[in-house]
């Protein structure tokens, strides 16, 4: 972050906390303005992440009101975003009773449904092929952390991903987890960190929260989807099944290479579970093949 850009955007505001997440491309500072207002200043060294977040804050976050940051200013050259602070705390940092947790996750589901409805759906004609190509590119520099059954299941998952038909797409957060989903004293939900947001295949936004918290807590899974208004349908569930394998494998490889050990361990746990539950194809339903190159 350049001092002149910060001064121009924030004036006399003072830094009260550094909220940056270790090992990521972003610097996140909580500021207090001269009049006492709390603001967030976010700088990102990734141009793609900066532009995705600016787009989401400009086009979709306004419809969520105080449940999401509202963009105050942006500096394209310095890749800085100044936004309002959401008056709530991440779910992962809260100590709640089981009843409070269920209510919080129901509110989170309702908030995600609102976000998905902030703009009309469109169509991603080549979603599966494009997504598979992206995964293969991430694996191109080596797959050292993967072995054995990982390759067998990943190979099949990539094959199924490439074979998907055109997908309906909607505004999607794509990191909707207890780290980025907030709750306040009145149990109202909020959401932050839109740097992965984009139009994405319907169902894909369920992936991360389902892989993590909801995978271990059936009561929270029920509450979340009740809040959302429905359960994933069969095509969405199949997309999630496929992408659980492909995404986790890619994260295991890239996070290990970058020394992001916490992310790598989390992804390794998800991949191991997904591989263990991956069903063998029924006899006669697939053509035997040798291992295709990843």
PDB file of C-alpha atoms in Angstrom:
ATOM      1  CA  UNK A   1       0.000   0.000   0.000  1.00  0.00           C
ATOM      2  CA  UNK A   2       1.323   3.444  -0.901  1.00  0.00           C
ATOM      3  CA  UNK A   3       1.113   6.143   1.734  1.00  0.00           C
ATOM      4  CA  UNK A   4      -0.187   8.807  -0.653  1.00  0.00           C
ATOM      5  CA  UNK A   5      -3.040   6.614  -1.904  1.00  0.00           C
ATOM      6  CA  UNK A   6      -4.020   5.689   1.663  1.00  0.00           C
ATOM      7  CA  UNK A   7      -3.963   9.325   2.798  1.00  0.00           C
ATOM      8  CA  UNK A   8      -6.071  10.411  -0.162  1.00  0.00           C
ATOM      9  CA  UNK A   9      -8.678   7.721   0.482  1.00  0.00           C
ATOM     10  CA  UNK A  10      -8.845   7.760   4.289  1.00  0.00           C
ATOM     11  CA  UNK A  11      -7.837  11.265   5.340  1.00  0.00           C
ATOM     12  CA  UNK A  12      -7.016  11.381   9.046  1.00  0.00           C
ATOM     13  CA  UNK A  13      -8.243   7.868   9.800  1.00  0.00           C
ATOM     14  CA  UNK A  14      -6.054   5.789  12.131  1.00  0.00           C
ATOM     15  CA  UNK A  15      -5.315   2.080  11.943  1.00  0.00           C
ATOM     16  CA  UNK A  16      -6.899   0.232  14.868  1.00  0.00           C
ATOM     17  CA  UNK A  17      -6.306  -3.389  13.779  1.00  0.00           C
ATOM     18  CA  UNK A  18      -4.515  -5.440  11.136  1.00  0.00           C
ATOM     19  CA  UNK A  19      -6.976  -8.119   9.986  1.00  0.00           C
ATOM     20  CA  UNK A  20      -4.774  -9.566   7.244  1.00  0.00           C
ATOM     21  CA  UNK A  21      -4.909 -13.336   6.798  1.00  0.00           C
ATOM     22  CA  UNK A  22      -1.409 -14.891   6.797  1.00  0.00           C
ATOM     23  CA  UNK A  23      -0.244 -16.395   3.542  1.00  0.00           C
ATOM     24  CA  UNK A  24      -2.693 -14.532   1.300  1.00  0.00           C
ATOM     25  CA  UNK A  25      -2.235 -11.752  -1.251  1.00  0.00           C
ATOM     26  CA  UNK A  26      -4.324  -9.214   0.691  1.00  0.00           C
ATOM     27  CA  UNK A  27      -3.617  -6.661   3.411  1.00  0.00           C
ATOM     28  CA  UNK A  28      -6.711  -5.756   5.434  1.00  0.00           C
ATOM     29  CA  UNK A  29      -6.737  -2.878   7.930  1.00  0.00           C
ATOM     30  CA  UNK A  30      -9.540  -1.716  10.204  1.00  0.00           C
ATOM     31  CA  UNK A  31      -9.582   2.080  10.429  1.00  0.00           C
ATOM     32  CA  UNK A  32     -11.271   4.612  12.667  1.00  0.00           C
ATOM     33  CA  UNK A  33     -12.177   7.909  11.012  1.00  0.00           C
ATOM     34  CA  UNK A  34     -11.983  11.249  12.803  1.00  0.00           C
ATOM     35  CA  UNK A  35     -15.746  11.107  13.386  1.00  0.00           C
ATOM     36  CA  UNK A  36     -15.508   7.620  14.934  1.00  0.00           C
ATOM     37  CA  UNK A  37     -16.727   5.627  11.926  1.00  0.00           C
ATOM     38  CA  UNK A  38     -15.145   2.210  11.410  1.00  0.00           C
ATOM     39  CA  UNK A  39     -13.892   1.435   7.911  1.00  0.00           C
ATOM     40  CA  UNK A  40     -11.936  -1.326   6.179  1.00  0.00           C
ATOM     41  CA  UNK A  41      -9.033  -0.651   3.816  1.00  0.00           C
ATOM     42  CA  UNK A  42      -8.063  -3.625   1.698  1.00  0.00           C
ATOM     43  CA  UNK A  43      -5.094  -3.845  -0.646  1.00  0.00           C
ATOM     44  CA  UNK A  44      -4.480  -6.831  -2.876  1.00  0.00           C
ATOM     45  CA  UNK A  45      -1.353  -7.718  -4.815  1.00  0.00           C
ATOM     46  CA  UNK A  46      -3.487  -9.964  -7.056  1.00  0.00           C
ATOM     47  CA  UNK A  47      -5.076  -7.869  -9.799  1.00  0.00           C
ATOM     48  CA  UNK A  48      -7.723 -10.513 -10.489  1.00  0.00           C
ATOM     49  CA  UNK A  49      -8.722 -10.669  -6.811  1.00  0.00           C
ATOM     50  CA  UNK A  50      -8.872  -6.877  -6.570  1.00  0.00           C
ATOM     51  CA  UNK A  51     -11.083  -6.602  -9.648  1.00  0.00           C
ATOM     52  CA  UNK A  52     -13.404  -9.424  -8.588  1.00  0.00           C
ATOM     53  CA  UNK A  53     -13.940  -7.810  -5.195  1.00  0.00           C
ATOM     54  CA  UNK A  54     -14.465  -4.343  -6.640  1.00  0.00           C
ATOM     55  CA  UNK A  55     -17.052  -5.753  -9.052  1.00  0.00           C
ATOM     56  CA  UNK A  56     -18.909  -7.594  -6.288  1.00  0.00           C
ATOM     57  CA  UNK A  57     -18.897  -4.551  -3.992  1.00  0.00           C
ATOM     58  CA  UNK A  58     -20.091  -2.299  -6.824  1.00  0.00           C
ATOM     59  CA  UNK A  59     -22.779  -4.532  -8.334  1.00  0.00           C
ATOM     60  CA  UNK A  60     -24.053  -7.006  -5.755  1.00  0.00           C
ATOM     61  CA  UNK A  61     -23.147  -5.977  -2.190  1.00  0.00           C
ATOM     62  CA  UNK A  62     -25.373  -2.838  -2.230  1.00  0.00           C
ATOM     63  CA  UNK A  63     -28.457  -5.079  -2.287  1.00  0.00           C
ATOM     64  CA  UNK A  64     -27.322  -6.668   0.995  1.00  0.00           C
ATOM     65  CA  UNK A  65     -27.162  -3.321   2.814  1.00  0.00           C
ATOM     66  CA  UNK A  66     -25.451  -3.448   6.236  1.00  0.00           C
ATOM     67  CA  UNK A  67     -25.029  -7.227   5.937  1.00  0.00           C
ATOM     68  CA  UNK A  68     -22.093  -6.652   3.561  1.00  0.00           C
ATOM     69  CA  UNK A  69     -19.332  -4.043   3.179  1.00  0.00           C
ATOM     70  CA  UNK A  70     -20.364  -1.024   1.130  1.00  0.00           C
ATOM     71  CA  UNK A  71     -17.760   0.430  -1.205  1.00  0.00           C
ATOM     72  CA  UNK A  72     -16.624   3.954  -0.302  1.00  0.00           C
ATOM     73  CA  UNK A  73     -13.690   4.426  -2.663  1.00  0.00           C
ATOM     74  CA  UNK A  74     -11.385   2.476  -4.957  1.00  0.00           C
ATOM     75  CA  UNK A  75      -7.902   3.127  -6.323  1.00  0.00           C
ATOM     76  CA  UNK A  76      -7.243   1.026  -9.432  1.00  0.00           C
ATOM     77  CA  UNK A  77      -3.543   1.874  -9.650  1.00  0.00           C
ATOM     78  CA  UNK A  78      -2.786   1.065  -6.009  1.00  0.00           C
ATOM     79  CA  UNK A  79      -5.342  -1.772  -5.964  1.00  0.00           C
ATOM     80  CA  UNK A  80      -6.972  -0.423  -2.810  1.00  0.00           C
ATOM     81  CA  UNK A  81     -10.600  -0.683  -1.702  1.00  0.00           C
ATOM     82  CA  UNK A  82     -12.101   1.423   1.076  1.00  0.00           C
ATOM     83  CA  UNK A  83     -15.358   0.061   2.454  1.00  0.00           C
ATOM     84  CA  UNK A  84     -17.657   0.206   5.431  1.00  0.00           C
ATOM     85  CA  UNK A  85     -17.061  -2.248   8.277  1.00  0.00           C
ATOM     86  CA  UNK A  86     -19.759  -4.839   8.947  1.00  0.00           C
ATOM     87  CA  UNK A  87     -20.773  -4.659  12.618  1.00  0.00           C
ATOM     88  CA  UNK A  88     -20.466  -8.369  13.386  1.00  0.00           C
ATOM     89  CA  UNK A  89     -17.898 -11.089  14.061  1.00  0.00           C
ATOM     90  CA  UNK A  90     -16.926 -14.230  12.102  1.00  0.00           C
ATOM     91  CA  UNK A  91     -18.889 -17.308  13.100  1.00  0.00           C
ATOM     92  CA  UNK A  92     -15.665 -19.227  13.675  1.00  0.00           C
ATOM     93  CA  UNK A  93     -14.674 -16.781  16.437  1.00  0.00           C
ATOM     94  CA  UNK A  94     -17.963 -16.975  18.361  1.00  0.00           C
ATOM     95  CA  UNK A  95     -18.852 -19.230  21.279  1.00  0.00           C
ATOM     96  CA  UNK A  96     -22.495 -20.152  20.790  1.00  0.00           C
ATOM     97  CA  UNK A  97     -24.915 -22.701  22.179  1.00  0.00           C
ATOM     98  CA  UNK A  98     -26.105 -25.361  19.715  1.00  0.00           C
ATOM     99  CA  UNK A  99     -29.424 -23.538  19.422  1.00  0.00           C
ATOM    100  CA  UNK A 100     -27.675 -20.244  18.685  1.00  0.00           C
ATOM    101  CA  UNK A 101     -25.474 -21.972  16.109  1.00  0.00           C
ATOM    102  CA  UNK A 102     -28.475 -23.400  14.300  1.00  0.00           C
ATOM    103  CA  UNK A 103     -30.102 -19.968  14.205  1.00  0.00           C
ATOM    104  CA  UNK A 104     -26.881 -18.362  12.951  1.00  0.00           C
ATOM    105  CA  UNK A 105     -26.497 -20.881  10.138  1.00  0.00           C
ATOM    106  CA  UNK A 106     -30.147 -20.514   9.150  1.00  0.00           C
ATOM    107  CA  UNK A 107     -29.547 -16.765   8.885  1.00  0.00           C
ATOM    108  CA  UNK A 108     -26.399 -17.437   6.853  1.00  0.00           C
ATOM    109  CA  UNK A 109     -28.366 -19.603   4.432  1.00  0.00           C
ATOM    110  CA  UNK A 110     -30.973 -16.873   3.997  1.00  0.00           C
ATOM    111  CA  UNK A 111     -28.245 -14.298   3.360  1.00  0.00           C
ATOM    112  CA  UNK A 112     -26.612 -16.460   0.697  1.00  0.00           C
ATOM    113  CA  UNK A 113     -29.991 -16.852  -1.032  1.00  0.00           C
ATOM    114  CA  UNK A 114     -30.340 -13.046  -1.076  1.00  0.00           C
ATOM    115  CA  UNK A 115     -26.869 -12.701  -2.564  1.00  0.00           C
ATOM    116  CA  UNK A 116     -27.630 -15.212  -5.301  1.00  0.00           C
ATOM    117  CA  UNK A 117     -30.715 -13.194  -6.246  1.00  0.00           C
ATOM    118  CA  UNK A 118     -28.903  -9.852  -6.609  1.00  0.00           C
ATOM    119  CA  UNK A 119     -28.645 -10.228 -10.392  1.00  0.00           C
ATOM    120  CA  UNK A 120     -30.262 -12.359 -13.121  1.00  0.00           C
ATOM    121  CA  UNK A 121     -28.816 -15.738 -13.967  1.00  0.00           C
ATOM    122  CA  UNK A 122     -26.782 -16.292 -17.090  1.00  0.00           C
ATOM    123  CA  UNK A 123     -25.310 -19.359 -18.821  1.00  0.00           C
ATOM    124  CA  UNK A 124     -21.749 -20.661 -18.726  1.00  0.00           C
ATOM    125  CA  UNK A 125     -21.561 -22.708 -21.912  1.00  0.00           C
ATOM    126  CA  UNK A 126     -18.150 -24.273 -21.261  1.00  0.00           C
ATOM    127  CA  UNK A 127     -18.055 -24.230 -17.465  1.00  0.00           C
ATOM    128  CA  UNK A 128     -16.919 -27.828 -17.007  1.00  0.00           C
ATOM    129  CA  UNK A 129     -14.181 -27.729 -19.625  1.00  0.00           C
ATOM    130  CA  UNK A 130     -12.913 -24.346 -18.432  1.00  0.00           C
ATOM    131  CA  UNK A 131     -12.920 -25.434 -14.792  1.00  0.00           C
ATOM    132  CA  UNK A 132     -11.083 -28.669 -15.591  1.00  0.00           C
ATOM    133  CA  UNK A 133      -8.487 -26.753 -17.610  1.00  0.00           C
ATOM    134  CA  UNK A 134      -7.919 -24.435 -14.648  1.00  0.00           C
ATOM    135  CA  UNK A 135      -7.448 -27.399 -12.292  1.00  0.00           C
ATOM    136  CA  UNK A 136      -5.033 -29.086 -14.698  1.00  0.00           C
ATOM    137  CA  UNK A 137      -3.013 -25.866 -14.919  1.00  0.00           C
ATOM    138  CA  UNK A 138      -2.753 -25.762 -11.135  1.00  0.00           C
ATOM    139  CA  UNK A 139      -1.454 -29.330 -11.147  1.00  0.00           C
ATOM    140  CA  UNK A 140       0.976 -28.794 -14.030  1.00  0.00           C
ATOM    141  CA  UNK A 141       4.017 -28.031 -11.886  1.00  0.00           C
ATOM    142  CA  UNK A 142       3.854 -31.283  -9.968  1.00  0.00           C
ATOM    143  CA  UNK A 143       1.480 -33.442  -7.960  1.00  0.00           C
ATOM    144  CA  UNK A 144       3.880 -34.563  -5.239  1.00  0.00           C
ATOM    145  CA  UNK A 145       1.371 -34.374  -2.339  1.00  0.00           C
ATOM    146  CA  UNK A 146      -1.037 -36.678  -4.219  1.00  0.00           C
ATOM    147  CA  UNK A 147      -0.695 -40.447  -4.439  1.00  0.00           C
ATOM    148  CA  UNK A 148      -2.507 -43.706  -5.055  1.00  0.00           C
ATOM    149  CA  UNK A 149      -6.293 -43.445  -4.879  1.00  0.00           C
ATOM    150  CA  UNK A 150      -6.076 -39.648  -5.153  1.00  0.00           C
ATOM    151  CA  UNK A 151      -5.071 -39.965  -8.812  1.00  0.00           C
ATOM    152  CA  UNK A 152      -7.701 -42.578  -9.656  1.00  0.00           C
ATOM    153  CA  UNK A 153     -10.560 -40.514  -8.251  1.00  0.00           C
ATOM    154  CA  UNK A 154      -9.173 -37.178  -9.475  1.00  0.00           C
ATOM    155  CA  UNK A 155      -8.871 -38.583 -12.981  1.00  0.00           C
ATOM    156  CA  UNK A 156     -12.511 -39.669 -12.962  1.00  0.00           C
ATOM    157  CA  UNK A 157     -13.674 -36.396 -11.409  1.00  0.00           C
ATOM    158  CA  UNK A 158     -11.904 -34.321 -14.072  1.00  0.00           C
ATOM    159  CA  UNK A 159     -13.398 -36.522 -16.785  1.00  0.00           C
ATOM    160  CA  UNK A 160     -16.902 -35.971 -15.356  1.00  0.00           C
ATOM    161  CA  UNK A 161     -16.243 -32.243 -14.978  1.00  0.00           C
ATOM    162  CA  UNK A 162     -15.257 -31.927 -18.639  1.00  0.00           C
ATOM    163  CA  UNK A 163     -18.402 -33.822 -19.674  1.00  0.00           C
ATOM    164  CA  UNK A 164     -20.832 -31.477 -17.887  1.00  0.00           C
ATOM    165  CA  UNK A 165     -23.403 -29.656 -20.006  1.00  0.00           C
ATOM    166  CA  UNK A 166     -23.766 -25.854 -20.025  1.00  0.00           C
ATOM    167  CA  UNK A 167     -24.472 -24.541 -16.525  1.00  0.00           C
ATOM    168  CA  UNK A 168     -26.816 -21.884 -15.201  1.00  0.00           C
ATOM    169  CA  UNK A 169     -24.717 -19.267 -13.384  1.00  0.00           C
ATOM    170  CA  UNK A 170     -25.440 -16.706 -10.686  1.00  0.00           C
ATOM    171  CA  UNK A 171     -23.510 -14.200  -8.551  1.00  0.00           C
ATOM    172  CA  UNK A 172     -21.460 -16.392  -6.203  1.00  0.00           C
ATOM    173  CA  UNK A 173     -19.229 -15.647  -3.223  1.00  0.00           C
ATOM    174  CA  UNK A 174     -17.148 -18.849  -3.504  1.00  0.00           C
ATOM    175  CA  UNK A 175     -15.571 -18.569  -0.036  1.00  0.00           C
ATOM    176  CA  UNK A 176     -18.742 -18.675   2.022  1.00  0.00           C
ATOM    177  CA  UNK A 177     -17.330 -20.216   5.210  1.00  0.00           C
ATOM    178  CA  UNK A 178     -17.387 -19.534   8.938  1.00  0.00           C
ATOM    179  CA  UNK A 179     -14.325 -17.308   8.458  1.00  0.00           C
ATOM    180  CA  UNK A 180     -16.229 -14.916   6.187  1.00  0.00           C
ATOM    181  CA  UNK A 181     -19.793 -15.344   7.453  1.00  0.00           C
ATOM    182  CA  UNK A 182     -20.534 -13.060  10.387  1.00  0.00           C
ATOM    183  CA  UNK A 183     -23.123 -12.787  13.125  1.00  0.00           C
ATOM    184  CA  UNK A 184     -23.942  -9.815  15.359  1.00  0.00           C
ATOM    185  CA  UNK A 185     -25.508  -9.399  18.809  1.00  0.00           C
ATOM    186  CA  UNK A 186     -28.986  -9.668  17.273  1.00  0.00           C
ATOM    187  CA  UNK A 187     -28.010 -12.887  15.434  1.00  0.00           C
ATOM    188  CA  UNK A 188     -28.207 -11.172  12.047  1.00  0.00           C
ATOM    189  CA  UNK A 189     -25.884 -12.581   9.405  1.00  0.00           C
ATOM    190  CA  UNK A 190     -23.224 -10.706   7.473  1.00  0.00           C
ATOM    191  CA  UNK A 191     -20.619 -11.636   4.887  1.00  0.00           C
ATOM    192  CA  UNK A 192     -17.217 -10.224   3.937  1.00  0.00           C
ATOM    193  CA  UNK A 193     -14.264 -10.955   1.610  1.00  0.00           C
ATOM    194  CA  UNK A 194     -15.574 -10.946  -1.955  1.00  0.00           C
ATOM    195  CA  UNK A 195     -12.232 -11.403  -3.717  1.00  0.00           C
ATOM    196  CA  UNK A 196     -13.222 -14.806  -5.149  1.00  0.00           C
ATOM    197  CA  UNK A 197     -16.714 -13.662  -6.153  1.00  0.00           C
ATOM    198  CA  UNK A 198     -17.918 -13.979  -9.747  1.00  0.00           C
ATOM    199  CA  UNK A 199     -20.690 -15.476 -11.847  1.00  0.00           C
ATOM    200  CA  UNK A 200     -20.376 -19.193 -11.204  1.00  0.00           C
ATOM    201  CA  UNK A 201     -22.371 -22.375 -11.765  1.00  0.00           C
ATOM    202  CA  UNK A 202     -25.446 -22.688  -9.564  1.00  0.00           C
ATOM    203  CA  UNK A 203     -24.656 -24.992  -6.634  1.00  0.00           C
ATOM    204  CA  UNK A 204     -20.941 -24.209  -6.540  1.00  0.00           C
ATOM    205  CA  UNK A 205     -21.406 -21.672  -3.731  1.00  0.00           C
ATOM    206  CA  UNK A 206     -22.648 -24.418  -1.409  1.00  0.00           C
ATOM    207  CA  UNK A 207     -19.343 -26.251  -1.750  1.00  0.00           C
ATOM    208  CA  UNK A 208     -17.003 -24.775   0.849  1.00  0.00           C
ATOM    209  CA  UNK A 209     -19.431 -24.444   3.739  1.00  0.00           C
ATOM    210  CA  UNK A 210     -20.775 -27.941   3.043  1.00  0.00           C
ATOM    211  CA  UNK A 211     -17.257 -29.434   2.875  1.00  0.00           C
ATOM    212  CA  UNK A 212     -16.340 -27.886   6.190  1.00  0.00           C
ATOM    213  CA  UNK A 213     -18.793 -27.060   8.985  1.00  0.00           C
ATOM    214  CA  UNK A 214     -21.895 -28.661   7.498  1.00  0.00           C
ATOM    215  CA  UNK A 215     -20.056 -31.905   6.752  1.00  0.00           C
ATOM    216  CA  UNK A 216     -19.531 -32.496  10.470  1.00  0.00           C
ATOM    217  CA  UNK A 217     -22.779 -31.026  11.821  1.00  0.00           C
ATOM    218  CA  UNK A 218     -26.002 -32.426  10.388  1.00  0.00           C
ATOM    219  CA  UNK A 219     -28.077 -30.060  12.542  1.00  0.00           C
ATOM    220  CA  UNK A 220     -26.305 -27.035  11.073  1.00  0.00           C
ATOM    221  CA  UNK A 221     -26.659 -28.446   7.567  1.00  0.00           C
ATOM    222  CA  UNK A 222     -30.415 -28.746   8.042  1.00  0.00           C
ATOM    223  CA  UNK A 223     -30.625 -25.224   9.486  1.00  0.00           C
ATOM    224  CA  UNK A 224     -28.501 -23.711   6.706  1.00  0.00           C
ATOM    225  CA  UNK A 225     -30.535 -25.150   3.852  1.00  0.00           C
ATOM    226  CA  UNK A 226     -33.813 -24.353   5.608  1.00  0.00           C
ATOM    227  CA  UNK A 227     -32.606 -20.766   5.768  1.00  0.00           C
ATOM    228  CA  UNK A 228     -31.593 -20.884   2.117  1.00  0.00           C
ATOM    229  CA  UNK A 229     -35.029 -22.147   1.197  1.00  0.00           C
ATOM    230  CA  UNK A 230     -34.138 -25.477  -0.352  1.00  0.00           C
ATOM    231  CA  UNK A 231     -31.622 -28.319  -0.471  1.00  0.00           C
ATOM    232  CA  UNK A 232     -29.209 -28.720  -3.407  1.00  0.00           C
ATOM    233  CA  UNK A 233     -30.928 -30.556  -6.277  1.00  0.00           C
ATOM    234  CA  UNK A 234     -29.402 -33.605  -7.975  1.00  0.00           C
ATOM    235  CA  UNK A 235     -27.357 -31.738 -10.625  1.00  0.00           C
ATOM    236  CA  UNK A 236     -26.025 -29.351  -7.945  1.00  0.00           C
ATOM    237  CA  UNK A 237     -25.177 -32.260  -5.649  1.00  0.00           C
ATOM    238  CA  UNK A 238     -23.298 -33.980  -8.485  1.00  0.00           C
ATOM    239  CA  UNK A 239     -21.410 -30.780  -9.272  1.00  0.00           C
ATOM    240  CA  UNK A 240     -20.459 -30.478  -5.600  1.00  0.00           C
ATOM    241  CA  UNK A 241     -19.331 -34.114  -5.496  1.00  0.00           C
ATOM    242  CA  UNK A 242     -17.070 -33.610  -8.503  1.00  0.00           C
ATOM    243  CA  UNK A 243     -15.678 -30.244  -7.437  1.00  0.00           C
ATOM    244  CA  UNK A 244     -14.999 -31.406  -3.897  1.00  0.00           C
ATOM    245  CA  UNK A 245     -12.371 -33.729  -5.357  1.00  0.00           C
ATOM    246  CA  UNK A 246     -10.942 -31.423  -8.015  1.00  0.00           C
ATOM    247  CA  UNK A 247     -10.791 -28.316  -5.807  1.00  0.00           C
ATOM    248  CA  UNK A 248      -9.332 -30.100  -2.804  1.00  0.00           C
ATOM    249  CA  UNK A 249      -6.652 -31.786  -4.903  1.00  0.00           C
ATOM    250  CA  UNK A 250      -5.632 -28.477  -6.452  1.00  0.00           C
ATOM    251  CA  UNK A 251      -5.491 -26.770  -3.045  1.00  0.00           C
ATOM    252  CA  UNK A 252      -3.407 -29.583  -1.547  1.00  0.00           C
ATOM    253  CA  UNK A 253      -0.853 -29.132  -4.329  1.00  0.00           C
ATOM    254  CA  UNK A 254      -0.776 -25.331  -4.539  1.00  0.00           C
ATOM    255  CA  UNK A 255      -0.969 -24.679  -0.786  1.00  0.00           C
ATOM    256  CA  UNK A 256       1.856 -27.162  -0.140  1.00  0.00           C
ATOM    257  CA  UNK A 257       4.006 -25.474  -2.792  1.00  0.00           C
ATOM    258  CA  UNK A 258       3.370 -22.061  -1.206  1.00  0.00           C
ATOM    259  CA  UNK A 259       4.025 -23.240   2.335  1.00  0.00           C
ATOM    260  CA  UNK A 260       0.400 -22.589   3.359  1.00  0.00           C
ATOM    261  CA  UNK A 261       0.340 -25.593   5.632  1.00  0.00           C
ATOM    262  CA  UNK A 262      -3.000 -24.924   7.362  1.00  0.00           C
ATOM    263  CA  UNK A 263      -4.790 -24.667   4.013  1.00  0.00           C
ATOM    264  CA  UNK A 264      -2.981 -27.783   2.762  1.00  0.00           C
ATOM    265  CA  UNK A 265      -3.985 -29.811   5.851  1.00  0.00           C
ATOM    266  CA  UNK A 266      -7.604 -28.736   5.590  1.00  0.00           C
ATOM    267  CA  UNK A 267      -7.743 -29.607   1.891  1.00  0.00           C
ATOM    268  CA  UNK A 268      -5.973 -32.925   2.530  1.00  0.00           C
ATOM    269  CA  UNK A 269      -8.665 -33.880   5.047  1.00  0.00           C
ATOM    270  CA  UNK A 270     -11.432 -32.967   2.600  1.00  0.00           C
ATOM    271  CA  UNK A 271      -9.777 -34.850  -0.270  1.00  0.00           C
ATOM    272  CA  UNK A 272      -9.193 -37.978   1.812  1.00  0.00           C
ATOM    273  CA  UNK A 273     -12.845 -38.072   2.862  1.00  0.00           C
ATOM    274  CA  UNK A 274     -14.055 -37.453  -0.701  1.00  0.00           C
ATOM    275  CA  UNK A 275     -11.819 -40.178  -2.122  1.00  0.00           C
ATOM    276  CA  UNK A 276     -13.016 -42.596   0.539  1.00  0.00           C
ATOM    277  CA  UNK A 277     -16.655 -41.993  -0.325  1.00  0.00           C
ATOM    278  CA  UNK A 278     -16.232 -41.820  -4.105  1.00  0.00           C
ATOM    279  CA  UNK A 279     -18.370 -44.662  -5.482  1.00  0.00           C
ATOM    280  CA  UNK A 280     -17.079 -47.199  -7.932  1.00  0.00           C
ATOM    281  CA  UNK A 281     -19.035 -46.951 -11.201  1.00  0.00           C
ATOM    282  CA  UNK A 282     -21.693 -49.661 -11.606  1.00  0.00           C
ATOM    283  CA  UNK A 283     -20.585 -52.527 -13.881  1.00  0.00           C
ATOM    284  CA  UNK A 284     -21.141 -51.798 -17.551  1.00  0.00           C
ATOM    285  CA  UNK A 285     -21.782 -48.083 -17.109  1.00  0.00           C
ATOM    286  CA  UNK A 286     -18.327 -46.798 -18.017  1.00  0.00           C
ATOM    287  CA  UNK A 287     -15.708 -47.681 -20.581  1.00  0.00           C
ATOM    288  CA  UNK A 288     -12.483 -48.950 -18.990  1.00  0.00           C
ATOM    289  CA  UNK A 289      -9.560 -46.719 -19.731  1.00  0.00           C
ATOM    290  CA  UNK A 290      -5.954 -46.258 -18.806  1.00  0.00           C
ATOM    291  CA  UNK A 291      -5.050 -43.330 -16.630  1.00  0.00           C
ATOM    292  CA  UNK A 292      -5.400 -40.094 -18.558  1.00  0.00           C
ATOM    293  CA  UNK A 293      -2.751 -37.421 -18.070  1.00  0.00           C
ATOM    294  CA  UNK A 294      -3.763 -34.861 -15.449  1.00  0.00           C
TER     295      UNK A 294
END
